[in-house]
């Protein structure tokens, strides 16, 4: 039987594409979601992938959710930390609520989820963790001090945990997408895309969720065992690291 994988934020956008790619490669996949029950149910019906609702910003909810997944599918061997939110505003207008909503989901959520599976991976001598960061965690972005801080933190988390997991057969890597054609990016006015975003992407287009998913699929595979602590940029050349 295939390895068991969890994708957080796995019923829409990049997360949904990752879940489908893993399923197609033979993994037994669980997708978690936080709030959009209608979208999650439509995703479940369309793909047959099991969906589970919990808030990754809650440690206890993650513990309960992971326990449910393991009871249904078996021990988790692959974790894709994809869940994220944005609360964009210029810093002089940013409130503690703007800050904590993003940090608690995008960064603390990594701890909350990874802590649930880490000891099992250590005991079994195998694990794959892929954290979905962002180009804006690498280069910063006006109006996203909260988001960029969280996504930069994900990269530091990735590197540190990779050092701890290497001797136990666990790899930990990050993928930093650029601008990808998702609901989040679709909310940007076309004029802004045409004038301020696309001209700065050398390949001249937005990325597709499936292109990010293929990066994750490799890092989640047995074949990627010699790659850990790495940050893979999938941004069309917009920012070169």
PDB file of C-alpha atoms in Angstrom:
ATOM      1  CA  UNK A   1       0.000   0.000   0.000  1.00  0.00           C
ATOM      2  CA  UNK A   2       1.084   3.562  -0.636  1.00  0.00           C
ATOM      3  CA  UNK A   3       2.518   5.858   1.975  1.00  0.00           C
ATOM      4  CA  UNK A   4       0.110   8.026   3.963  1.00  0.00           C
ATOM      5  CA  UNK A   5       0.289  11.773   3.329  1.00  0.00           C
ATOM      6  CA  UNK A   6      -1.470  14.778   4.860  1.00  0.00           C
ATOM      7  CA  UNK A   7      -1.803  18.045   2.946  1.00  0.00           C
ATOM      8  CA  UNK A   8      -2.952  20.963   5.079  1.00  0.00           C
ATOM      9  CA  UNK A   9      -5.050  23.520   3.252  1.00  0.00           C
ATOM     10  CA  UNK A  10      -5.416  20.680   0.794  1.00  0.00           C
ATOM     11  CA  UNK A  11      -8.823  21.206  -0.794  1.00  0.00           C
ATOM     12  CA  UNK A  12      -8.213  24.346  -2.869  1.00  0.00           C
ATOM     13  CA  UNK A  13      -5.496  25.957  -4.968  1.00  0.00           C
ATOM     14  CA  UNK A  14      -1.939  24.721  -4.627  1.00  0.00           C
ATOM     15  CA  UNK A  15      -2.891  22.364  -1.795  1.00  0.00           C
ATOM     16  CA  UNK A  16      -5.549  20.647  -3.879  1.00  0.00           C
ATOM     17  CA  UNK A  17      -3.099  20.210  -6.757  1.00  0.00           C
ATOM     18  CA  UNK A  18      -0.553  18.680  -4.380  1.00  0.00           C
ATOM     19  CA  UNK A  19      -3.115  16.284  -2.925  1.00  0.00           C
ATOM     20  CA  UNK A  20      -4.201  15.123  -6.388  1.00  0.00           C
ATOM     21  CA  UNK A  21      -0.588  14.677  -7.527  1.00  0.00           C
ATOM     22  CA  UNK A  22       0.206  12.568  -4.471  1.00  0.00           C
ATOM     23  CA  UNK A  23      -2.920  10.478  -4.966  1.00  0.00           C
ATOM     24  CA  UNK A  24      -2.029   9.905  -8.619  1.00  0.00           C
ATOM     25  CA  UNK A  25       1.424   8.713  -7.538  1.00  0.00           C
ATOM     26  CA  UNK A  26      -0.118   6.086  -5.247  1.00  0.00           C
ATOM     27  CA  UNK A  27      -0.136   7.824  -1.872  1.00  0.00           C
ATOM     28  CA  UNK A  28      -3.073   7.517   0.504  1.00  0.00           C
ATOM     29  CA  UNK A  29      -3.941  11.157   0.978  1.00  0.00           C
ATOM     30  CA  UNK A  30      -5.829  13.178   3.567  1.00  0.00           C
ATOM     31  CA  UNK A  31      -6.553  16.848   2.921  1.00  0.00           C
ATOM     32  CA  UNK A  32      -7.314  19.172   5.794  1.00  0.00           C
ATOM     33  CA  UNK A  33      -9.238  22.422   5.575  1.00  0.00           C
ATOM     34  CA  UNK A  34     -10.280  25.129   7.997  1.00  0.00           C
ATOM     35  CA  UNK A  35     -13.501  26.735   6.871  1.00  0.00           C
ATOM     36  CA  UNK A  36     -14.821  26.355   3.324  1.00  0.00           C
ATOM     37  CA  UNK A  37     -16.922  23.250   3.771  1.00  0.00           C
ATOM     38  CA  UNK A  38     -18.639  23.565   0.390  1.00  0.00           C
ATOM     39  CA  UNK A  39     -15.327  23.630  -1.474  1.00  0.00           C
ATOM     40  CA  UNK A  40     -13.993  20.756   0.611  1.00  0.00           C
ATOM     41  CA  UNK A  41     -17.007  18.579  -0.094  1.00  0.00           C
ATOM     42  CA  UNK A  42     -16.834  19.341  -3.819  1.00  0.00           C
ATOM     43  CA  UNK A  43     -13.143  18.400  -3.772  1.00  0.00           C
ATOM     44  CA  UNK A  44     -13.893  15.134  -1.945  1.00  0.00           C
ATOM     45  CA  UNK A  45     -16.622  14.179  -4.417  1.00  0.00           C
ATOM     46  CA  UNK A  46     -14.467  15.031  -7.420  1.00  0.00           C
ATOM     47  CA  UNK A  47     -11.264  13.310  -6.278  1.00  0.00           C
ATOM     48  CA  UNK A  48     -12.263  10.706  -3.712  1.00  0.00           C
ATOM     49  CA  UNK A  49      -9.623  12.125  -1.352  1.00  0.00           C
ATOM     50  CA  UNK A  50     -10.593  12.072   2.325  1.00  0.00           C
ATOM     51  CA  UNK A  51     -11.091  15.536   3.832  1.00  0.00           C
ATOM     52  CA  UNK A  52     -10.862  16.555   7.479  1.00  0.00           C
ATOM     53  CA  UNK A  53     -11.709  19.858   9.099  1.00  0.00           C
ATOM     54  CA  UNK A  54      -9.491  21.471  11.723  1.00  0.00           C
ATOM     55  CA  UNK A  55      -7.684  24.731  12.405  1.00  0.00           C
ATOM     56  CA  UNK A  56      -3.894  24.338  12.167  1.00  0.00           C
ATOM     57  CA  UNK A  57      -3.416  27.323  14.498  1.00  0.00           C
ATOM     58  CA  UNK A  58      -4.706  25.128  17.364  1.00  0.00           C
ATOM     59  CA  UNK A  59      -2.269  22.546  18.742  1.00  0.00           C
ATOM     60  CA  UNK A  60      -5.072  20.492  20.256  1.00  0.00           C
ATOM     61  CA  UNK A  61      -7.092  20.538  17.024  1.00  0.00           C
ATOM     62  CA  UNK A  62      -4.046  19.307  15.118  1.00  0.00           C
ATOM     63  CA  UNK A  63      -3.509  16.501  17.615  1.00  0.00           C
ATOM     64  CA  UNK A  64      -7.124  15.400  17.281  1.00  0.00           C
ATOM     65  CA  UNK A  65      -7.105  15.737  13.493  1.00  0.00           C
ATOM     66  CA  UNK A  66      -3.905  13.759  13.021  1.00  0.00           C
ATOM     67  CA  UNK A  67      -5.229  11.045  15.331  1.00  0.00           C
ATOM     68  CA  UNK A  68      -8.364  10.759  13.169  1.00  0.00           C
ATOM     69  CA  UNK A  69      -6.334  10.516   9.973  1.00  0.00           C
ATOM     70  CA  UNK A  70      -4.039   7.858  11.416  1.00  0.00           C
ATOM     71  CA  UNK A  71      -7.013   5.861  12.667  1.00  0.00           C
ATOM     72  CA  UNK A  72      -8.493   5.935   9.171  1.00  0.00           C
ATOM     73  CA  UNK A  73      -5.407   5.609   6.963  1.00  0.00           C
ATOM     74  CA  UNK A  74      -2.434   4.579   9.089  1.00  0.00           C
ATOM     75  CA  UNK A  75       0.769   6.243  10.338  1.00  0.00           C
ATOM     76  CA  UNK A  76       1.611   9.493   8.564  1.00  0.00           C
ATOM     77  CA  UNK A  77       4.835   9.320   6.593  1.00  0.00           C
ATOM     78  CA  UNK A  78       4.487  12.480   4.493  1.00  0.00           C
ATOM     79  CA  UNK A  79       3.390  15.908   5.746  1.00  0.00           C
ATOM     80  CA  UNK A  80       2.811  18.843   3.428  1.00  0.00           C
ATOM     81  CA  UNK A  81       2.412  22.056   5.435  1.00  0.00           C
ATOM     82  CA  UNK A  82       0.501  24.191   2.961  1.00  0.00           C
ATOM     83  CA  UNK A  83      -2.257  25.893   4.989  1.00  0.00           C
ATOM     84  CA  UNK A  84      -1.986  29.663   4.949  1.00  0.00           C
ATOM     85  CA  UNK A  85      -3.886  32.927   5.129  1.00  0.00           C
ATOM     86  CA  UNK A  86      -3.207  36.544   4.217  1.00  0.00           C
ATOM     87  CA  UNK A  87      -4.213  39.720   6.032  1.00  0.00           C
ATOM     88  CA  UNK A  88      -2.449  42.278   3.876  1.00  0.00           C
ATOM     89  CA  UNK A  89      -2.110  45.885   4.944  1.00  0.00           C
ATOM     90  CA  UNK A  90       0.650  48.463   5.193  1.00  0.00           C
ATOM     91  CA  UNK A  91       2.474  48.217   8.502  1.00  0.00           C
ATOM     92  CA  UNK A  92       1.293  51.584   9.829  1.00  0.00           C
ATOM     93  CA  UNK A  93      -2.252  50.212   9.588  1.00  0.00           C
ATOM     94  CA  UNK A  94      -1.479  46.676  10.794  1.00  0.00           C
ATOM     95  CA  UNK A  95      -3.245  45.573  13.972  1.00  0.00           C
ATOM     96  CA  UNK A  96      -2.311  42.798  16.396  1.00  0.00           C
ATOM     97  CA  UNK A  97      -5.228  40.849  14.907  1.00  0.00           C
ATOM     98  CA  UNK A  98      -3.715  41.150  11.399  1.00  0.00           C
ATOM     99  CA  UNK A  99      -0.373  39.983  12.755  1.00  0.00           C
ATOM    100  CA  UNK A 100      -1.488  37.056  14.891  1.00  0.00           C
ATOM    101  CA  UNK A 101      -4.007  35.684  12.390  1.00  0.00           C
ATOM    102  CA  UNK A 102      -1.212  35.190   9.851  1.00  0.00           C
ATOM    103  CA  UNK A 103       1.582  34.132  12.197  1.00  0.00           C
ATOM    104  CA  UNK A 104      -0.651  31.685  14.080  1.00  0.00           C
ATOM    105  CA  UNK A 105      -1.780  29.880  10.923  1.00  0.00           C
ATOM    106  CA  UNK A 106       1.202  30.194   8.598  1.00  0.00           C
ATOM    107  CA  UNK A 107       4.048  29.702  11.071  1.00  0.00           C
ATOM    108  CA  UNK A 108       2.746  28.315  14.350  1.00  0.00           C
ATOM    109  CA  UNK A 109       0.684  25.900  12.258  1.00  0.00           C
ATOM    110  CA  UNK A 110       3.942  24.294  11.114  1.00  0.00           C
ATOM    111  CA  UNK A 111       4.906  23.557  14.696  1.00  0.00           C
ATOM    112  CA  UNK A 112       1.422  22.368  15.595  1.00  0.00           C
ATOM    113  CA  UNK A 113       1.260  19.919  12.679  1.00  0.00           C
ATOM    114  CA  UNK A 114       4.851  18.748  12.550  1.00  0.00           C
ATOM    115  CA  UNK A 115       4.991  18.075  16.276  1.00  0.00           C
ATOM    116  CA  UNK A 116       2.151  15.539  15.879  1.00  0.00           C
ATOM    117  CA  UNK A 117       4.030  13.375  13.354  1.00  0.00           C
ATOM    118  CA  UNK A 118       7.675  13.927  14.257  1.00  0.00           C
ATOM    119  CA  UNK A 119       8.099  11.257  16.912  1.00  0.00           C
ATOM    120  CA  UNK A 120       6.412   8.617  14.786  1.00  0.00           C
ATOM    121  CA  UNK A 121       8.684   9.439  11.857  1.00  0.00           C
ATOM    122  CA  UNK A 122      11.743   9.211  14.127  1.00  0.00           C
ATOM    123  CA  UNK A 123      10.633   5.842  15.483  1.00  0.00           C
ATOM    124  CA  UNK A 124       9.956   4.389  12.024  1.00  0.00           C
ATOM    125  CA  UNK A 125      13.137   5.851  10.513  1.00  0.00           C
ATOM    126  CA  UNK A 126      11.383   7.591   7.632  1.00  0.00           C
ATOM    127  CA  UNK A 127       9.598  10.838   6.975  1.00  0.00           C
ATOM    128  CA  UNK A 128       9.092  13.508   4.342  1.00  0.00           C
ATOM    129  CA  UNK A 129       8.063  17.027   5.335  1.00  0.00           C
ATOM    130  CA  UNK A 130       7.572  19.747   2.735  1.00  0.00           C
ATOM    131  CA  UNK A 131       6.736  23.279   3.836  1.00  0.00           C
ATOM    132  CA  UNK A 132       5.105  25.621   1.331  1.00  0.00           C
ATOM    133  CA  UNK A 133       6.730  28.994   1.876  1.00  0.00           C
ATOM    134  CA  UNK A 134       6.640  31.875  -0.618  1.00  0.00           C
ATOM    135  CA  UNK A 135       8.740  34.137  -2.812  1.00  0.00           C
ATOM    136  CA  UNK A 136       7.722  36.919  -0.432  1.00  0.00           C
ATOM    137  CA  UNK A 137       9.359  35.091   2.447  1.00  0.00           C
ATOM    138  CA  UNK A 138      12.582  35.308   0.462  1.00  0.00           C
ATOM    139  CA  UNK A 139      12.470  38.882  -0.791  1.00  0.00           C
ATOM    140  CA  UNK A 140       9.836  40.644   1.336  1.00  0.00           C
ATOM    141  CA  UNK A 141       6.768  42.507   0.088  1.00  0.00           C
ATOM    142  CA  UNK A 142       5.229  45.842   0.998  1.00  0.00           C
ATOM    143  CA  UNK A 143       1.930  45.376   2.793  1.00  0.00           C
ATOM    144  CA  UNK A 144       2.885  41.862   3.890  1.00  0.00           C
ATOM    145  CA  UNK A 145       5.146  42.262   6.911  1.00  0.00           C
ATOM    146  CA  UNK A 146       3.092  39.607   8.702  1.00  0.00           C
ATOM    147  CA  UNK A 147       2.990  37.180   5.773  1.00  0.00           C
ATOM    148  CA  UNK A 148       6.633  37.651   4.771  1.00  0.00           C
ATOM    149  CA  UNK A 149       7.765  37.190   8.374  1.00  0.00           C
ATOM    150  CA  UNK A 150       5.801  33.945   8.655  1.00  0.00           C
ATOM    151  CA  UNK A 151       7.065  32.607   5.338  1.00  0.00           C
ATOM    152  CA  UNK A 152      10.672  33.532   6.121  1.00  0.00           C
ATOM    153  CA  UNK A 153      10.213  31.783   9.453  1.00  0.00           C
ATOM    154  CA  UNK A 154       9.118  28.663   7.610  1.00  0.00           C
ATOM    155  CA  UNK A 155      12.475  28.575   5.835  1.00  0.00           C
ATOM    156  CA  UNK A 156      14.393  28.816   9.124  1.00  0.00           C
ATOM    157  CA  UNK A 157      12.156  26.139  10.617  1.00  0.00           C
ATOM    158  CA  UNK A 158      12.866  23.923   7.603  1.00  0.00           C
ATOM    159  CA  UNK A 159      16.645  24.243   7.866  1.00  0.00           C
ATOM    160  CA  UNK A 160      16.745  23.621  11.605  1.00  0.00           C
ATOM    161  CA  UNK A 161      14.429  20.635  11.542  1.00  0.00           C
ATOM    162  CA  UNK A 162      16.313  19.151   8.598  1.00  0.00           C
ATOM    163  CA  UNK A 163      19.436  18.976  10.765  1.00  0.00           C
ATOM    164  CA  UNK A 164      17.518  17.179  13.511  1.00  0.00           C
ATOM    165  CA  UNK A 165      15.827  14.710  11.191  1.00  0.00           C
ATOM    166  CA  UNK A 166      18.684  13.782   8.866  1.00  0.00           C
ATOM    167  CA  UNK A 167      20.086  10.944  10.966  1.00  0.00           C
ATOM    168  CA  UNK A 168      16.585   9.515  11.445  1.00  0.00           C
ATOM    169  CA  UNK A 169      15.673   9.185   7.777  1.00  0.00           C
ATOM    170  CA  UNK A 170      13.500  12.313   7.792  1.00  0.00           C
ATOM    171  CA  UNK A 171      13.957  15.013   5.177  1.00  0.00           C
ATOM    172  CA  UNK A 172      12.545  18.514   5.573  1.00  0.00           C
ATOM    173  CA  UNK A 173      12.429  20.885   2.622  1.00  0.00           C
ATOM    174  CA  UNK A 174      10.644  24.059   1.554  1.00  0.00           C
ATOM    175  CA  UNK A 175       9.093  25.134  -1.727  1.00  0.00           C
ATOM    176  CA  UNK A 176       8.744  28.856  -2.415  1.00  0.00           C
ATOM    177  CA  UNK A 177       6.174  29.499  -5.152  1.00  0.00           C
ATOM    178  CA  UNK A 178       6.005  32.813  -6.921  1.00  0.00           C
ATOM    179  CA  UNK A 179       2.739  34.131  -8.324  1.00  0.00           C
ATOM    180  CA  UNK A 180       0.527  31.136  -9.122  1.00  0.00           C
ATOM    181  CA  UNK A 181      -2.910  31.141 -10.752  1.00  0.00           C
ATOM    182  CA  UNK A 182      -4.985  30.467  -7.639  1.00  0.00           C
ATOM    183  CA  UNK A 183      -8.040  32.114  -6.105  1.00  0.00           C
ATOM    184  CA  UNK A 184      -5.761  34.330  -4.027  1.00  0.00           C
ATOM    185  CA  UNK A 185      -3.936  35.672  -7.068  1.00  0.00           C
ATOM    186  CA  UNK A 186      -7.135  35.857  -9.116  1.00  0.00           C
ATOM    187  CA  UNK A 187      -8.375  38.455  -6.632  1.00  0.00           C
ATOM    188  CA  UNK A 188      -5.663  40.842  -7.843  1.00  0.00           C
ATOM    189  CA  UNK A 189      -7.082  43.273 -10.434  1.00  0.00           C
ATOM    190  CA  UNK A 190      -6.020  42.362 -13.971  1.00  0.00           C
ATOM    191  CA  UNK A 191      -4.560  45.830 -14.474  1.00  0.00           C
ATOM    192  CA  UNK A 192      -2.262  45.331 -11.485  1.00  0.00           C
ATOM    193  CA  UNK A 193      -1.215  41.902 -12.774  1.00  0.00           C
ATOM    194  CA  UNK A 194      -0.472  43.305 -16.232  1.00  0.00           C
ATOM    195  CA  UNK A 195       1.442  46.382 -15.068  1.00  0.00           C
ATOM    196  CA  UNK A 196       3.132  45.426 -11.802  1.00  0.00           C
ATOM    197  CA  UNK A 197       3.500  41.670 -11.620  1.00  0.00           C
ATOM    198  CA  UNK A 198       3.779  39.928 -14.986  1.00  0.00           C
ATOM    199  CA  UNK A 199       6.498  42.282 -16.321  1.00  0.00           C
ATOM    200  CA  UNK A 200       8.734  41.152 -13.445  1.00  0.00           C
ATOM    201  CA  UNK A 201       8.332  37.423 -14.188  1.00  0.00           C
ATOM    202  CA  UNK A 202      10.912  36.496 -16.850  1.00  0.00           C
ATOM    203  CA  UNK A 203       8.895  33.567 -18.189  1.00  0.00           C
ATOM    204  CA  UNK A 204       6.051  36.027 -18.771  1.00  0.00           C
ATOM    205  CA  UNK A 205       3.171  34.225 -17.060  1.00  0.00           C
ATOM    206  CA  UNK A 206       1.731  33.047 -13.786  1.00  0.00           C
ATOM    207  CA  UNK A 207       2.651  29.615 -12.516  1.00  0.00           C
ATOM    208  CA  UNK A 208       0.139  26.787 -12.427  1.00  0.00           C
ATOM    209  CA  UNK A 209      -0.723  24.879  -9.238  1.00  0.00           C
ATOM    210  CA  UNK A 210       0.311  21.631 -10.901  1.00  0.00           C
ATOM    211  CA  UNK A 211       3.822  22.970 -11.473  1.00  0.00           C
ATOM    212  CA  UNK A 212       4.263  23.547  -7.753  1.00  0.00           C
ATOM    213  CA  UNK A 213       2.697  20.159  -7.027  1.00  0.00           C
ATOM    214  CA  UNK A 214       5.316  18.400  -9.146  1.00  0.00           C
ATOM    215  CA  UNK A 215       8.080  20.020  -7.093  1.00  0.00           C
ATOM    216  CA  UNK A 216       6.449  18.758  -3.914  1.00  0.00           C
ATOM    217  CA  UNK A 217       5.883  15.298  -5.360  1.00  0.00           C
ATOM    218  CA  UNK A 218       9.619  14.850  -5.937  1.00  0.00           C
ATOM    219  CA  UNK A 219      10.579  16.115  -2.482  1.00  0.00           C
ATOM    220  CA  UNK A 220       8.013  13.754  -0.922  1.00  0.00           C
ATOM    221  CA  UNK A 221       9.341  10.727  -2.793  1.00  0.00           C
ATOM    222  CA  UNK A 222      11.785   8.067  -1.676  1.00  0.00           C
ATOM    223  CA  UNK A 223      14.096   9.276  -4.465  1.00  0.00           C
ATOM    224  CA  UNK A 224      14.751  12.601  -2.684  1.00  0.00           C
ATOM    225  CA  UNK A 225      16.476  11.101   0.350  1.00  0.00           C
ATOM    226  CA  UNK A 226      19.726  13.024  -0.211  1.00  0.00           C
ATOM    227  CA  UNK A 227      17.961  16.402  -0.335  1.00  0.00           C
ATOM    228  CA  UNK A 228      17.134  18.048   2.975  1.00  0.00           C
ATOM    229  CA  UNK A 229      17.136  21.580   4.344  1.00  0.00           C
ATOM    230  CA  UNK A 230      16.737  22.900   0.811  1.00  0.00           C
ATOM    231  CA  UNK A 231      14.551  25.696  -0.504  1.00  0.00           C
ATOM    232  CA  UNK A 232      13.211  25.139  -4.006  1.00  0.00           C
ATOM    233  CA  UNK A 233      12.113  28.327  -5.768  1.00  0.00           C
ATOM    234  CA  UNK A 234       9.313  27.938  -8.314  1.00  0.00           C
ATOM    235  CA  UNK A 235       8.792  31.526  -9.429  1.00  0.00           C
ATOM    236  CA  UNK A 236       9.434  31.781 -13.165  1.00  0.00           C
ATOM    237  CA  UNK A 237      12.742  33.545 -12.567  1.00  0.00           C
ATOM    238  CA  UNK A 238      11.186  36.463 -10.697  1.00  0.00           C
ATOM    239  CA  UNK A 239      13.583  36.169  -7.764  1.00  0.00           C
ATOM    240  CA  UNK A 240      16.865  34.288  -8.044  1.00  0.00           C
ATOM    241  CA  UNK A 241      18.431  32.917  -4.877  1.00  0.00           C
TER     242      UNK A 241
END
